[in-house]
């Protein structure tokens, strides 16, 4: 529902939320006994906010996903989108205190939620694989423009070039766009996913390209995530594609941080390092943390 000039500041209290790296401004909006999540933007057009509203509203999940309630022009300079406010604790903060069994169970919930997000299909085009090939080329070009020369990432480029034919004719679905433990909350042992502002469309398996952000904090949660998504053990084809997508993400991450988020560079470099360590066995598509689980 579109509502322009909502004057939320006159109807309730607004508390700025600074957590995260989003370029949107986020607020906890309290009106009477009700609370909402308000996101405003000077960059997003009204059409972009409308599309986000429509796509996220179409996710077939009754619980676990904060749904958008309205969007529109906030004022002459900003657009906005208003979401349900999901009560709970920051999952990343409480994760270390949870039992391994509960971490795994919450992973199952996360995987089931992600499978529901991926039920929303995008329009496939014959040139999708070519477009992804151009995306790879842009990331590699940026890598060289910044004078980077990590031998392991050069090896990763070679692997991507040799195996990129695998991405042809893949399905195209709605992506959350940033699906990891930092964008989840937990309340009474139930998991909820937030922050859809980076949503896009692509191969469902590409959504897992930031799995390092999950496995680095909890391999139990990450196993649950995969088992909940696939309703069992992931197929081998998943691991082959995931290795490509993780390598592509790693190749592009450091140039992205250098250009857009210099303060996040140490964190990004650490995640890239851990991604490369996962594939020290160059021939195996299975990441090290999963191989270690299989050997238990």
PDB file of C-alpha atoms in Angstrom:
ATOM      1  CA  UNK A   1       0.000   0.000   0.000  1.00  0.00           C
ATOM      2  CA  UNK A   2       1.370   3.375  -1.008  1.00  0.00           C
ATOM      3  CA  UNK A   3       1.095   6.205   1.520  1.00  0.00           C
ATOM      4  CA  UNK A   4       2.932   9.470   0.822  1.00  0.00           C
ATOM      5  CA  UNK A   5       4.109  12.017   3.397  1.00  0.00           C
ATOM      6  CA  UNK A   6       3.231   9.765   6.375  1.00  0.00           C
ATOM      7  CA  UNK A   7       4.455  12.229   9.069  1.00  0.00           C
ATOM      8  CA  UNK A   8       5.518   9.388  11.366  1.00  0.00           C
ATOM      9  CA  UNK A   9       7.470  11.810  13.561  1.00  0.00           C
ATOM     10  CA  UNK A  10       4.177  13.491  14.467  1.00  0.00           C
ATOM     11  CA  UNK A  11       2.383  10.224  15.222  1.00  0.00           C
ATOM     12  CA  UNK A  12       4.932   8.508  17.457  1.00  0.00           C
ATOM     13  CA  UNK A  13       8.557   8.282  18.542  1.00  0.00           C
ATOM     14  CA  UNK A  14      11.446   7.377  16.228  1.00  0.00           C
ATOM     15  CA  UNK A  15      14.680   5.802  17.488  1.00  0.00           C
ATOM     16  CA  UNK A  16      17.589   5.613  15.007  1.00  0.00           C
ATOM     17  CA  UNK A  17      19.098   2.136  14.483  1.00  0.00           C
ATOM     18  CA  UNK A  18      22.786   2.316  13.576  1.00  0.00           C
ATOM     19  CA  UNK A  19      23.648  -1.403  13.501  1.00  0.00           C
ATOM     20  CA  UNK A  20      24.729  -2.765  10.120  1.00  0.00           C
ATOM     21  CA  UNK A  21      26.288  -1.409   6.925  1.00  0.00           C
ATOM     22  CA  UNK A  22      23.106  -0.499   5.074  1.00  0.00           C
ATOM     23  CA  UNK A  23      23.002   2.845   3.274  1.00  0.00           C
ATOM     24  CA  UNK A  24      19.332   3.139   4.287  1.00  0.00           C
ATOM     25  CA  UNK A  25      18.461   5.011   7.456  1.00  0.00           C
ATOM     26  CA  UNK A  26      16.658   2.686   9.887  1.00  0.00           C
ATOM     27  CA  UNK A  27      14.361   3.620  12.746  1.00  0.00           C
ATOM     28  CA  UNK A  28      12.352   1.838  15.400  1.00  0.00           C
ATOM     29  CA  UNK A  29       8.985   3.559  15.116  1.00  0.00           C
ATOM     30  CA  UNK A  30       6.684   3.378  18.143  1.00  0.00           C
ATOM     31  CA  UNK A  31       3.061   4.459  17.808  1.00  0.00           C
ATOM     32  CA  UNK A  32       1.056   3.739  20.927  1.00  0.00           C
ATOM     33  CA  UNK A  33       1.564   0.077  21.798  1.00  0.00           C
ATOM     34  CA  UNK A  34       2.686  -0.882  18.291  1.00  0.00           C
ATOM     35  CA  UNK A  35       6.223  -0.911  16.914  1.00  0.00           C
ATOM     36  CA  UNK A  36       7.442  -0.895  13.325  1.00  0.00           C
ATOM     37  CA  UNK A  37      10.722  -0.851  11.393  1.00  0.00           C
ATOM     38  CA  UNK A  38      11.041   2.210   9.180  1.00  0.00           C
ATOM     39  CA  UNK A  39      13.656   2.400   6.419  1.00  0.00           C
ATOM     40  CA  UNK A  40      14.180   5.683   4.568  1.00  0.00           C
ATOM     41  CA  UNK A  41      16.430   6.293   1.584  1.00  0.00           C
ATOM     42  CA  UNK A  42      17.725   9.205  -0.464  1.00  0.00           C
ATOM     43  CA  UNK A  43      18.988   6.781  -3.142  1.00  0.00           C
ATOM     44  CA  UNK A  44      16.013   4.537  -3.867  1.00  0.00           C
ATOM     45  CA  UNK A  45      13.301   5.746  -6.194  1.00  0.00           C
ATOM     46  CA  UNK A  46       9.613   5.272  -5.507  1.00  0.00           C
ATOM     47  CA  UNK A  47       9.546   2.551  -8.179  1.00  0.00           C
ATOM     48  CA  UNK A  48      12.364   0.675  -6.414  1.00  0.00           C
ATOM     49  CA  UNK A  49      10.554   0.849  -3.070  1.00  0.00           C
ATOM     50  CA  UNK A  50       7.346  -0.347  -4.724  1.00  0.00           C
ATOM     51  CA  UNK A  51       9.132  -3.354  -6.228  1.00  0.00           C
ATOM     52  CA  UNK A  52      10.697  -4.260  -2.877  1.00  0.00           C
ATOM     53  CA  UNK A  53       7.269  -3.996  -1.255  1.00  0.00           C
ATOM     54  CA  UNK A  54       5.686  -6.248  -3.886  1.00  0.00           C
ATOM     55  CA  UNK A  55       8.398  -8.900  -4.022  1.00  0.00           C
ATOM     56  CA  UNK A  56       8.903  -9.285  -0.275  1.00  0.00           C
ATOM     57  CA  UNK A  57       5.116  -9.349   0.240  1.00  0.00           C
ATOM     58  CA  UNK A  58       4.942 -12.341  -2.112  1.00  0.00           C
ATOM     59  CA  UNK A  59       7.114 -14.625   0.065  1.00  0.00           C
ATOM     60  CA  UNK A  60       4.889 -17.566   1.139  1.00  0.00           C
ATOM     61  CA  UNK A  61       5.951 -17.586   4.796  1.00  0.00           C
ATOM     62  CA  UNK A  62       3.402 -16.939   7.533  1.00  0.00           C
ATOM     63  CA  UNK A  63       6.099 -16.527  10.181  1.00  0.00           C
ATOM     64  CA  UNK A  64       9.812 -15.907  10.271  1.00  0.00           C
ATOM     65  CA  UNK A  65       9.928 -13.071   7.739  1.00  0.00           C
ATOM     66  CA  UNK A  66       9.152  -9.437   8.521  1.00  0.00           C
ATOM     67  CA  UNK A  67       6.654  -8.309   5.889  1.00  0.00           C
ATOM     68  CA  UNK A  68       6.416  -4.786   4.434  1.00  0.00           C
ATOM     69  CA  UNK A  69       3.279  -2.857   5.355  1.00  0.00           C
ATOM     70  CA  UNK A  70       3.447   0.282   3.214  1.00  0.00           C
ATOM     71  CA  UNK A  71       5.814   2.420   1.141  1.00  0.00           C
ATOM     72  CA  UNK A  72       5.850   5.835  -0.456  1.00  0.00           C
ATOM     73  CA  UNK A  73       7.421   9.284  -0.537  1.00  0.00           C
ATOM     74  CA  UNK A  74       8.664  10.173   2.935  1.00  0.00           C
ATOM     75  CA  UNK A  75       9.300  13.811   2.083  1.00  0.00           C
ATOM     76  CA  UNK A  76      10.679  15.765  -0.866  1.00  0.00           C
ATOM     77  CA  UNK A  77      14.095  14.120  -0.556  1.00  0.00           C
ATOM     78  CA  UNK A  78      13.408  10.589   0.682  1.00  0.00           C
ATOM     79  CA  UNK A  79      11.396   7.480  -0.052  1.00  0.00           C
ATOM     80  CA  UNK A  80      10.523   4.914   2.604  1.00  0.00           C
ATOM     81  CA  UNK A  81       9.266   1.432   3.295  1.00  0.00           C
ATOM     82  CA  UNK A  82       7.613   0.393   6.557  1.00  0.00           C
ATOM     83  CA  UNK A  83       8.092  -3.164   7.848  1.00  0.00           C
ATOM     84  CA  UNK A  84       6.680  -5.219  10.664  1.00  0.00           C
ATOM     85  CA  UNK A  85       8.913  -5.007  13.707  1.00  0.00           C
ATOM     86  CA  UNK A  86      10.017  -8.463  14.801  1.00  0.00           C
ATOM     87  CA  UNK A  87      10.661  -8.766  18.498  1.00  0.00           C
ATOM     88  CA  UNK A  88      13.736 -10.728  19.521  1.00  0.00           C
ATOM     89  CA  UNK A  89      17.441 -10.797  20.269  1.00  0.00           C
ATOM     90  CA  UNK A  90      20.248 -10.329  17.792  1.00  0.00           C
ATOM     91  CA  UNK A  91      21.047 -13.908  16.770  1.00  0.00           C
ATOM     92  CA  UNK A  92      24.772 -13.316  16.356  1.00  0.00           C
ATOM     93  CA  UNK A  93      24.998 -11.992  19.925  1.00  0.00           C
ATOM     94  CA  UNK A  94      23.276 -14.960  21.577  1.00  0.00           C
ATOM     95  CA  UNK A  95      24.614 -17.695  19.276  1.00  0.00           C
ATOM     96  CA  UNK A  96      27.695 -18.610  21.389  1.00  0.00           C
ATOM     97  CA  UNK A  97      25.514 -19.199  24.455  1.00  0.00           C
ATOM     98  CA  UNK A  98      23.201 -21.700  22.731  1.00  0.00           C
ATOM     99  CA  UNK A  99      23.613 -25.470  22.854  1.00  0.00           C
ATOM    100  CA  UNK A 100      24.849 -27.247  19.727  1.00  0.00           C
ATOM    101  CA  UNK A 101      21.449 -28.921  19.434  1.00  0.00           C
ATOM    102  CA  UNK A 102      19.599 -25.596  19.485  1.00  0.00           C
ATOM    103  CA  UNK A 103      22.052 -24.050  17.017  1.00  0.00           C
ATOM    104  CA  UNK A 104      21.343 -26.936  14.642  1.00  0.00           C
ATOM    105  CA  UNK A 105      17.575 -26.622  15.165  1.00  0.00           C
ATOM    106  CA  UNK A 106      17.657 -22.891  14.440  1.00  0.00           C
ATOM    107  CA  UNK A 107      19.658 -23.710  11.315  1.00  0.00           C
ATOM    108  CA  UNK A 108      16.862 -26.048  10.220  1.00  0.00           C
ATOM    109  CA  UNK A 109      14.411 -23.181  10.676  1.00  0.00           C
ATOM    110  CA  UNK A 110      16.647 -20.825   8.679  1.00  0.00           C
ATOM    111  CA  UNK A 111      16.951 -23.333   5.842  1.00  0.00           C
ATOM    112  CA  UNK A 112      13.193 -23.816   5.716  1.00  0.00           C
ATOM    113  CA  UNK A 113      12.653 -20.040   5.611  1.00  0.00           C
ATOM    114  CA  UNK A 114      15.190 -19.655   2.810  1.00  0.00           C
ATOM    115  CA  UNK A 115      13.470 -22.384   0.792  1.00  0.00           C
ATOM    116  CA  UNK A 116      10.215 -20.393   1.080  1.00  0.00           C
ATOM    117  CA  UNK A 117      11.941 -17.208  -0.099  1.00  0.00           C
ATOM    118  CA  UNK A 118      13.239 -19.162  -3.088  1.00  0.00           C
ATOM    119  CA  UNK A 119       9.722 -20.280  -4.013  1.00  0.00           C
ATOM    120  CA  UNK A 120       9.254 -16.803  -5.503  1.00  0.00           C
ATOM    121  CA  UNK A 121      10.447 -17.238  -9.079  1.00  0.00           C
ATOM    122  CA  UNK A 122      12.061 -14.576 -11.209  1.00  0.00           C
ATOM    123  CA  UNK A 123      11.774 -14.309 -14.977  1.00  0.00           C
ATOM    124  CA  UNK A 124      14.485 -16.392 -16.615  1.00  0.00           C
ATOM    125  CA  UNK A 125      16.289 -15.086 -19.664  1.00  0.00           C
ATOM    126  CA  UNK A 126      18.490 -16.944 -22.114  1.00  0.00           C
ATOM    127  CA  UNK A 127      21.296 -14.468 -21.468  1.00  0.00           C
ATOM    128  CA  UNK A 128      21.333 -14.957 -17.662  1.00  0.00           C
ATOM    129  CA  UNK A 129      24.495 -17.082 -17.789  1.00  0.00           C
ATOM    130  CA  UNK A 130      26.159 -14.519 -20.064  1.00  0.00           C
ATOM    131  CA  UNK A 131      25.201 -11.750 -17.641  1.00  0.00           C
ATOM    132  CA  UNK A 132      26.785 -13.660 -14.776  1.00  0.00           C
ATOM    133  CA  UNK A 133      29.880 -14.158 -16.919  1.00  0.00           C
ATOM    134  CA  UNK A 134      30.087 -10.374 -17.316  1.00  0.00           C
ATOM    135  CA  UNK A 135      29.687 -10.016 -13.546  1.00  0.00           C
ATOM    136  CA  UNK A 136      32.686 -12.317 -13.062  1.00  0.00           C
ATOM    137  CA  UNK A 137      34.695 -10.285 -15.575  1.00  0.00           C
ATOM    138  CA  UNK A 138      33.867  -7.011 -13.777  1.00  0.00           C
ATOM    139  CA  UNK A 139      34.983  -8.396 -10.417  1.00  0.00           C
ATOM    140  CA  UNK A 140      38.252  -9.689 -11.880  1.00  0.00           C
ATOM    141  CA  UNK A 141      38.865  -6.339 -13.608  1.00  0.00           C
ATOM    142  CA  UNK A 142      38.355  -4.480 -10.310  1.00  0.00           C
ATOM    143  CA  UNK A 143      40.688  -6.948  -8.591  1.00  0.00           C
ATOM    144  CA  UNK A 144      43.496  -6.094 -11.012  1.00  0.00           C
ATOM    145  CA  UNK A 145      42.713  -2.355 -11.036  1.00  0.00           C
ATOM    146  CA  UNK A 146      43.423  -2.248  -7.304  1.00  0.00           C
ATOM    147  CA  UNK A 147      46.751  -3.999  -7.863  1.00  0.00           C
ATOM    148  CA  UNK A 148      45.770  -7.100  -5.894  1.00  0.00           C
ATOM    149  CA  UNK A 149      47.786 -10.242  -6.524  1.00  0.00           C
ATOM    150  CA  UNK A 150      46.962 -12.874  -3.894  1.00  0.00           C
ATOM    151  CA  UNK A 151      48.115 -16.205  -5.454  1.00  0.00           C
ATOM    152  CA  UNK A 152      45.198 -18.088  -3.881  1.00  0.00           C
ATOM    153  CA  UNK A 153      42.684 -15.704  -5.439  1.00  0.00           C
ATOM    154  CA  UNK A 154      44.464 -16.042  -8.795  1.00  0.00           C
ATOM    155  CA  UNK A 155      43.973 -19.818  -8.440  1.00  0.00           C
ATOM    156  CA  UNK A 156      40.331 -19.154  -7.598  1.00  0.00           C
ATOM    157  CA  UNK A 157      39.957 -17.208 -10.862  1.00  0.00           C
ATOM    158  CA  UNK A 158      41.372 -20.162 -12.796  1.00  0.00           C
ATOM    159  CA  UNK A 159      38.894 -22.500 -11.097  1.00  0.00           C
ATOM    160  CA  UNK A 160      35.983 -20.191 -11.931  1.00  0.00           C
ATOM    161  CA  UNK A 161      37.004 -19.961 -15.598  1.00  0.00           C
ATOM    162  CA  UNK A 162      37.265 -23.756 -15.887  1.00  0.00           C
ATOM    163  CA  UNK A 163      33.896 -24.453 -14.263  1.00  0.00           C
ATOM    164  CA  UNK A 164      31.655 -21.489 -15.102  1.00  0.00           C
ATOM    165  CA  UNK A 165      29.829 -23.593 -17.719  1.00  0.00           C
ATOM    166  CA  UNK A 166      28.013 -25.167 -14.748  1.00  0.00           C
ATOM    167  CA  UNK A 167      25.969 -21.996 -14.190  1.00  0.00           C
ATOM    168  CA  UNK A 168      24.183 -22.321 -17.534  1.00  0.00           C
ATOM    169  CA  UNK A 169      20.405 -22.989 -17.447  1.00  0.00           C
ATOM    170  CA  UNK A 170      20.105 -22.559 -13.689  1.00  0.00           C
ATOM    171  CA  UNK A 171      16.742 -21.529 -12.166  1.00  0.00           C
ATOM    172  CA  UNK A 172      16.171 -17.909 -11.184  1.00  0.00           C
ATOM    173  CA  UNK A 173      14.542 -17.045  -7.860  1.00  0.00           C
ATOM    174  CA  UNK A 174      14.168 -14.239  -5.348  1.00  0.00           C
ATOM    175  CA  UNK A 175      17.254 -13.794  -3.152  1.00  0.00           C
ATOM    176  CA  UNK A 176      17.296 -12.283   0.315  1.00  0.00           C
ATOM    177  CA  UNK A 177      20.625 -10.855  -0.848  1.00  0.00           C
ATOM    178  CA  UNK A 178      22.525 -10.981   2.448  1.00  0.00           C
ATOM    179  CA  UNK A 179      21.455 -14.198   4.146  1.00  0.00           C
ATOM    180  CA  UNK A 180      23.624 -14.818   7.208  1.00  0.00           C
ATOM    181  CA  UNK A 181      23.528 -14.857  11.018  1.00  0.00           C
ATOM    182  CA  UNK A 182      24.017 -11.082  11.196  1.00  0.00           C
ATOM    183  CA  UNK A 183      20.591 -10.546   9.612  1.00  0.00           C
ATOM    184  CA  UNK A 184      18.648 -12.851  11.896  1.00  0.00           C
ATOM    185  CA  UNK A 185      16.952 -12.530  15.264  1.00  0.00           C
ATOM    186  CA  UNK A 186      15.708 -15.180  17.664  1.00  0.00           C
ATOM    187  CA  UNK A 187      12.755 -15.097  20.034  1.00  0.00           C
ATOM    188  CA  UNK A 188      11.579 -18.001  22.205  1.00  0.00           C
ATOM    189  CA  UNK A 189      13.696 -20.452  20.169  1.00  0.00           C
ATOM    190  CA  UNK A 190      12.212 -19.277  16.878  1.00  0.00           C
ATOM    191  CA  UNK A 191      14.314 -17.730  14.130  1.00  0.00           C
ATOM    192  CA  UNK A 192      13.375 -14.662  12.076  1.00  0.00           C
ATOM    193  CA  UNK A 193      15.068 -13.156   9.011  1.00  0.00           C
ATOM    194  CA  UNK A 194      15.319  -9.381   8.571  1.00  0.00           C
ATOM    195  CA  UNK A 195      16.847  -6.756   6.242  1.00  0.00           C
ATOM    196  CA  UNK A 196      15.683  -7.551   2.712  1.00  0.00           C
ATOM    197  CA  UNK A 197      16.976  -4.264   1.310  1.00  0.00           C
ATOM    198  CA  UNK A 198      19.626  -6.060  -0.776  1.00  0.00           C
ATOM    199  CA  UNK A 199      17.194  -8.472  -2.408  1.00  0.00           C
ATOM    200  CA  UNK A 200      17.890  -9.558  -5.968  1.00  0.00           C
ATOM    201  CA  UNK A 201      17.344 -12.542  -8.276  1.00  0.00           C
ATOM    202  CA  UNK A 202      19.544 -15.421  -9.355  1.00  0.00           C
ATOM    203  CA  UNK A 203      20.463 -19.058  -8.960  1.00  0.00           C
ATOM    204  CA  UNK A 204      19.124 -20.269  -5.585  1.00  0.00           C
ATOM    205  CA  UNK A 205      22.520 -21.810  -4.814  1.00  0.00           C
ATOM    206  CA  UNK A 206      24.227 -18.438  -5.265  1.00  0.00           C
ATOM    207  CA  UNK A 207      22.416 -17.244  -2.116  1.00  0.00           C
ATOM    208  CA  UNK A 208      24.841 -19.414  -0.127  1.00  0.00           C
ATOM    209  CA  UNK A 209      27.940 -17.585  -1.408  1.00  0.00           C
ATOM    210  CA  UNK A 210      28.354 -15.892   1.999  1.00  0.00           C
ATOM    211  CA  UNK A 211      28.107 -19.136   3.928  1.00  0.00           C
ATOM    212  CA  UNK A 212      31.468 -18.301   5.548  1.00  0.00           C
ATOM    213  CA  UNK A 213      29.557 -15.726   7.615  1.00  0.00           C
ATOM    214  CA  UNK A 214      27.560 -18.642   9.031  1.00  0.00           C
ATOM    215  CA  UNK A 215      30.090 -21.480   9.264  1.00  0.00           C
ATOM    216  CA  UNK A 216      32.696 -19.244  10.905  1.00  0.00           C
ATOM    217  CA  UNK A 217      30.341 -18.721  13.851  1.00  0.00           C
ATOM    218  CA  UNK A 218      28.660 -22.128  14.004  1.00  0.00           C
ATOM    219  CA  UNK A 219      29.134 -25.228  11.869  1.00  0.00           C
ATOM    220  CA  UNK A 220      26.135 -26.762  13.688  1.00  0.00           C
ATOM    221  CA  UNK A 221      23.864 -23.908  12.619  1.00  0.00           C
ATOM    222  CA  UNK A 222      25.230 -24.099   9.065  1.00  0.00           C
ATOM    223  CA  UNK A 223      24.650 -27.857   8.822  1.00  0.00           C
ATOM    224  CA  UNK A 224      21.101 -27.252  10.000  1.00  0.00           C
ATOM    225  CA  UNK A 225      20.688 -24.477   7.430  1.00  0.00           C
ATOM    226  CA  UNK A 226      21.674 -26.825   4.605  1.00  0.00           C
ATOM    227  CA  UNK A 227      19.651 -29.771   5.894  1.00  0.00           C
ATOM    228  CA  UNK A 228      16.597 -27.561   6.427  1.00  0.00           C
ATOM    229  CA  UNK A 229      16.889 -26.091   2.947  1.00  0.00           C
ATOM    230  CA  UNK A 230      17.399 -29.381   1.121  1.00  0.00           C
ATOM    231  CA  UNK A 231      15.234 -31.430   3.512  1.00  0.00           C
ATOM    232  CA  UNK A 232      18.267 -33.680   3.874  1.00  0.00           C
ATOM    233  CA  UNK A 233      21.866 -33.860   2.647  1.00  0.00           C
ATOM    234  CA  UNK A 234      22.816 -31.364  -0.113  1.00  0.00           C
ATOM    235  CA  UNK A 235      23.471 -32.935  -3.548  1.00  0.00           C
ATOM    236  CA  UNK A 236      27.006 -32.954  -4.938  1.00  0.00           C
ATOM    237  CA  UNK A 237      25.943 -30.547  -7.701  1.00  0.00           C
ATOM    238  CA  UNK A 238      25.256 -27.941  -5.005  1.00  0.00           C
ATOM    239  CA  UNK A 239      28.826 -28.116  -3.701  1.00  0.00           C
ATOM    240  CA  UNK A 240      30.319 -27.729  -7.189  1.00  0.00           C
ATOM    241  CA  UNK A 241      28.253 -24.607  -7.874  1.00  0.00           C
ATOM    242  CA  UNK A 242      28.759 -23.198  -4.396  1.00  0.00           C
ATOM    243  CA  UNK A 243      32.545 -23.332  -4.805  1.00  0.00           C
ATOM    244  CA  UNK A 244      32.223 -21.174  -7.934  1.00  0.00           C
ATOM    245  CA  UNK A 245      29.926 -18.670  -6.245  1.00  0.00           C
ATOM    246  CA  UNK A 246      32.053 -18.414  -3.100  1.00  0.00           C
ATOM    247  CA  UNK A 247      35.181 -17.851  -5.163  1.00  0.00           C
ATOM    248  CA  UNK A 248      33.458 -15.125  -7.200  1.00  0.00           C
ATOM    249  CA  UNK A 249      32.284 -13.464  -3.985  1.00  0.00           C
ATOM    250  CA  UNK A 250      35.804 -13.656  -2.525  1.00  0.00           C
ATOM    251  CA  UNK A 251      37.375 -12.172  -5.673  1.00  0.00           C
ATOM    252  CA  UNK A 252      35.022  -9.191  -5.539  1.00  0.00           C
ATOM    253  CA  UNK A 253      34.914  -8.585  -1.787  1.00  0.00           C
ATOM    254  CA  UNK A 254      38.214  -6.780  -1.190  1.00  0.00           C
ATOM    255  CA  UNK A 255      37.812  -4.354  -4.142  1.00  0.00           C
ATOM    256  CA  UNK A 256      34.256  -3.644  -2.895  1.00  0.00           C
ATOM    257  CA  UNK A 257      35.529  -2.827   0.600  1.00  0.00           C
ATOM    258  CA  UNK A 258      38.306  -0.625  -0.788  1.00  0.00           C
ATOM    259  CA  UNK A 259      35.800   1.331  -2.855  1.00  0.00           C
ATOM    260  CA  UNK A 260      32.725   1.517  -0.629  1.00  0.00           C
ATOM    261  CA  UNK A 261      33.470   0.481   2.953  1.00  0.00           C
ATOM    262  CA  UNK A 262      37.100   0.933   3.971  1.00  0.00           C
ATOM    263  CA  UNK A 263      36.252   0.456   7.656  1.00  0.00           C
ATOM    264  CA  UNK A 264      35.030  -3.081   6.918  1.00  0.00           C
ATOM    265  CA  UNK A 265      38.248  -4.087   5.080  1.00  0.00           C
ATOM    266  CA  UNK A 266      39.822  -6.099   7.968  1.00  0.00           C
ATOM    267  CA  UNK A 267      36.603  -8.073   8.406  1.00  0.00           C
ATOM    268  CA  UNK A 268      36.268  -8.679   4.657  1.00  0.00           C
ATOM    269  CA  UNK A 269      39.900  -9.793   4.364  1.00  0.00           C
ATOM    270  CA  UNK A 270      39.352 -12.260   7.203  1.00  0.00           C
ATOM    271  CA  UNK A 271      36.251 -13.717   5.515  1.00  0.00           C
ATOM    272  CA  UNK A 272      38.131 -14.074   2.208  1.00  0.00           C
ATOM    273  CA  UNK A 273      40.993 -15.827   4.009  1.00  0.00           C
ATOM    274  CA  UNK A 274      38.582 -18.293   5.616  1.00  0.00           C
ATOM    275  CA  UNK A 275      36.851 -18.948   2.311  1.00  0.00           C
ATOM    276  CA  UNK A 276      40.188 -19.832   0.705  1.00  0.00           C
ATOM    277  CA  UNK A 277      41.122 -22.028   3.678  1.00  0.00           C
ATOM    278  CA  UNK A 278      37.882 -23.940   3.151  1.00  0.00           C
ATOM    279  CA  UNK A 279      39.187 -25.033  -0.262  1.00  0.00           C
ATOM    280  CA  UNK A 280      42.802 -25.880   0.526  1.00  0.00           C
ATOM    281  CA  UNK A 281      41.974 -29.207  -1.114  1.00  0.00           C
ATOM    282  CA  UNK A 282      41.775 -27.726  -4.606  1.00  0.00           C
ATOM    283  CA  UNK A 283      40.179 -30.818  -6.139  1.00  0.00           C
ATOM    284  CA  UNK A 284      37.330 -31.261  -3.675  1.00  0.00           C
ATOM    285  CA  UNK A 285      34.121 -29.209  -3.958  1.00  0.00           C
ATOM    286  CA  UNK A 286      33.427 -29.785  -0.249  1.00  0.00           C
ATOM    287  CA  UNK A 287      34.549 -27.037   2.147  1.00  0.00           C
ATOM    288  CA  UNK A 288      36.929 -28.054   4.915  1.00  0.00           C
ATOM    289  CA  UNK A 289      34.435 -27.461   7.727  1.00  0.00           C
ATOM    290  CA  UNK A 290      31.948 -29.860   6.094  1.00  0.00           C
ATOM    291  CA  UNK A 291      34.614 -32.487   5.420  1.00  0.00           C
ATOM    292  CA  UNK A 292      35.571 -32.316   9.096  1.00  0.00           C
ATOM    293  CA  UNK A 293      31.948 -32.929  10.039  1.00  0.00           C
ATOM    294  CA  UNK A 294      31.789 -35.981   7.762  1.00  0.00           C
ATOM    295  CA  UNK A 295      34.914 -37.429   9.381  1.00  0.00           C
ATOM    296  CA  UNK A 296      33.449 -37.287  12.905  1.00  0.00           C
TER     297      UNK A 296
END
